[in-house]
């Protein structure tokens, strides 16, 4: 076993904090792609489909409910 020192305790605390705080400040690739998709669908609905009384449903709210 390894001796417990302040350096190893500090390293472990910083690793745990980094693990739990990282998602607060940075989003994942999946989340960024979903946000881009939602923005694209919203703009297409407003510019192309709404004047024709047609709307594309958001796949996050509709299709992903059944996965």
JSON list of C-alpha atoms in Angstrom, two decimals:
[
{"chain": "A", "resi": 1, "resn": "UNK", "atom": "CA", "xyz": [0.00, 0.00, 0.00]},
{"chain": "A", "resi": 2, "resn": "UNK", "atom": "CA", "xyz": [1.00, 3.57, -0.58]},
{"chain": "A", "resi": 3, "resn": "UNK", "atom": "CA", "xyz": [1.73, 5.97, 2.25]},
{"chain": "A", "resi": 4, "resn": "UNK", "atom": "CA", "xyz": [-0.89, 8.66, 2.76]},
{"chain": "A", "resi": 5, "resn": "UNK", "atom": "CA", "xyz": [0.51, 12.13, 2.25]},
{"chain": "A", "resi": 6, "resn": "UNK", "atom": "CA", "xyz": [-1.01, 15.54, 1.77]},
{"chain": "A", "resi": 7, "resn": "UNK", "atom": "CA", "xyz": [0.06, 15.48, -1.85]},
{"chain": "A", "resi": 8, "resn": "UNK", "atom": "CA", "xyz": [-1.88, 12.29, -2.61]},
{"chain": "A", "resi": 9, "resn": "UNK", "atom": "CA", "xyz": [-4.93, 13.54, -0.68]},
{"chain": "A", "resi": 10, "resn": "UNK", "atom": "CA", "xyz": [-4.87, 16.81, -2.61]},
{"chain": "A", "resi": 11, "resn": "UNK", "atom": "CA", "xyz": [-4.50, 14.95, -5.92]},
{"chain": "A", "resi": 12, "resn": "UNK", "atom": "CA", "xyz": [-7.49, 12.72, -5.14]},
{"chain": "A", "resi": 13, "resn": "UNK", "atom": "CA", "xyz": [-9.65, 15.66, -4.09]},
{"chain": "A", "resi": 14, "resn": "UNK", "atom": "CA", "xyz": [-8.79, 17.56, -7.28]},
{"chain": "A", "resi": 15, "resn": "UNK", "atom": "CA", "xyz": [-9.55, 14.50, -9.42]},
{"chain": "A", "resi": 16, "resn": "UNK", "atom": "CA", "xyz": [-12.98, 14.09, -7.81]},
{"chain": "A", "resi": 17, "resn": "UNK", "atom": "CA", "xyz": [-13.80, 17.79, -8.14]},
{"chain": "A", "resi": 18, "resn": "UNK", "atom": "CA", "xyz": [-12.74, 17.80, -11.78]},
{"chain": "A", "resi": 19, "resn": "UNK", "atom": "CA", "xyz": [-14.87, 14.75, -12.49]},
{"chain": "A", "resi": 20, "resn": "UNK", "atom": "CA", "xyz": [-18.03, 16.27, -11.01]},
{"chain": "A", "resi": 21, "resn": "UNK", "atom": "CA", "xyz": [-17.53, 19.92, -12.02]},
{"chain": "A", "resi": 22, "resn": "UNK", "atom": "CA", "xyz": [-16.47, 19.35, -15.66]},
{"chain": "A", "resi": 23, "resn": "UNK", "atom": "CA", "xyz": [-20.01, 18.71, -17.06]},
{"chain": "A", "resi": 24, "resn": "UNK", "atom": "CA", "xyz": [-21.26, 21.95, -15.50]},
{"chain": "A", "resi": 25, "resn": "UNK", "atom": "CA", "xyz": [-18.94, 24.08, -17.65]},
{"chain": "A", "resi": 26, "resn": "UNK", "atom": "CA", "xyz": [-18.53, 21.93, -20.77]},
{"chain": "A", "resi": 27, "resn": "UNK", "atom": "CA", "xyz": [-21.15, 20.05, -22.77]},
{"chain": "A", "resi": 28, "resn": "UNK", "atom": "CA", "xyz": [-20.63, 16.73, -24.48]},
{"chain": "A", "resi": 29, "resn": "UNK", "atom": "CA", "xyz": [-20.42, 16.23, -28.23]},
{"chain": "A", "resi": 30, "resn": "UNK", "atom": "CA", "xyz": [-23.88, 14.60, -28.14]},
{"chain": "A", "resi": 31, "resn": "UNK", "atom": "CA", "xyz": [-25.41, 17.61, -26.39]},
{"chain": "A", "resi": 32, "resn": "UNK", "atom": "CA", "xyz": [-23.84, 20.04, -28.88]},
{"chain": "A", "resi": 33, "resn": "UNK", "atom": "CA", "xyz": [-25.15, 18.00, -31.83]},
{"chain": "A", "resi": 34, "resn": "UNK", "atom": "CA", "xyz": [-28.66, 17.84, -30.36]},
{"chain": "A", "resi": 35, "resn": "UNK", "atom": "CA", "xyz": [-28.62, 21.62, -29.80]},
{"chain": "A", "resi": 36, "resn": "UNK", "atom": "CA", "xyz": [-27.54, 22.21, -33.42]},
{"chain": "A", "resi": 37, "resn": "UNK", "atom": "CA", "xyz": [-30.27, 19.84, -34.62]},
{"chain": "A", "resi": 38, "resn": "UNK", "atom": "CA", "xyz": [-32.92, 21.60, -32.55]},
{"chain": "A", "resi": 39, "resn": "UNK", "atom": "CA", "xyz": [-31.82, 25.01, -33.83]},
{"chain": "A", "resi": 40, "resn": "UNK", "atom": "CA", "xyz": [-31.87, 23.75, -37.43]},
{"chain": "A", "resi": 41, "resn": "UNK", "atom": "CA", "xyz": [-35.36, 22.26, -37.05]},
{"chain": "A", "resi": 42, "resn": "UNK", "atom": "CA", "xyz": [-36.67, 25.45, -35.43]},
{"chain": "A", "resi": 43, "resn": "UNK", "atom": "CA", "xyz": [-35.32, 27.69, -38.19]},
{"chain": "A", "resi": 44, "resn": "UNK", "atom": "CA", "xyz": [-36.58, 25.38, -40.94]},
{"chain": "A", "resi": 45, "resn": "UNK", "atom": "CA", "xyz": [-40.02, 25.25, -39.33]},
{"chain": "A", "resi": 46, "resn": "UNK", "atom": "CA", "xyz": [-40.17, 29.03, -39.12]},
{"chain": "A", "resi": 47, "resn": "UNK", "atom": "CA", "xyz": [-38.90, 29.76, -42.63]},
{"chain": "A", "resi": 48, "resn": "UNK", "atom": "CA", "xyz": [-40.10, 26.85, -44.77]},
{"chain": "A", "resi": 49, "resn": "UNK", "atom": "CA", "xyz": [-42.78, 24.74, -43.15]},
{"chain": "A", "resi": 50, "resn": "UNK", "atom": "CA", "xyz": [-44.87, 27.08, -41.00]},
{"chain": "A", "resi": 51, "resn": "UNK", "atom": "CA", "xyz": [-46.07, 29.17, -43.96]},
{"chain": "A", "resi": 52, "resn": "UNK", "atom": "CA", "xyz": [-47.46, 25.92, -45.42]},
{"chain": "A", "resi": 53, "resn": "UNK", "atom": "CA", "xyz": [-49.04, 24.87, -42.08]},
{"chain": "A", "resi": 54, "resn": "UNK", "atom": "CA", "xyz": [-46.63, 21.94, -41.67]},
{"chain": "A", "resi": 55, "resn": "UNK", "atom": "CA", "xyz": [-44.25, 21.42, -38.76]},
{"chain": "A", "resi": 56, "resn": "UNK", "atom": "CA", "xyz": [-41.38, 19.01, -38.23]},
{"chain": "A", "resi": 57, "resn": "UNK", "atom": "CA", "xyz": [-41.51, 17.53, -34.74]},
{"chain": "A", "resi": 58, "resn": "UNK", "atom": "CA", "xyz": [-38.48, 17.67, -32.52]},
{"chain": "A", "resi": 59, "resn": "UNK", "atom": "CA", "xyz": [-36.95, 14.15, -32.46]},
{"chain": "A", "resi": 60, "resn": "UNK", "atom": "CA", "xyz": [-35.71, 14.58, -28.89]},
{"chain": "A", "resi": 61, "resn": "UNK", "atom": "CA", "xyz": [-39.25, 15.01, -27.63]},
{"chain": "A", "resi": 62, "resn": "UNK", "atom": "CA", "xyz": [-40.92, 12.53, -29.97]},
{"chain": "A", "resi": 63, "resn": "UNK", "atom": "CA", "xyz": [-38.72, 9.66, -31.17]},
{"chain": "A", "resi": 64, "resn": "UNK", "atom": "CA", "xyz": [-36.29, 9.44, -28.29]},
{"chain": "A", "resi": 65, "resn": "UNK", "atom": "CA", "xyz": [-39.15, 8.80, -25.86]},
{"chain": "A", "resi": 66, "resn": "UNK", "atom": "CA", "xyz": [-39.47, 5.29, -27.27]},
{"chain": "A", "resi": 67, "resn": "UNK", "atom": "CA", "xyz": [-35.79, 4.31, -27.12]}
]
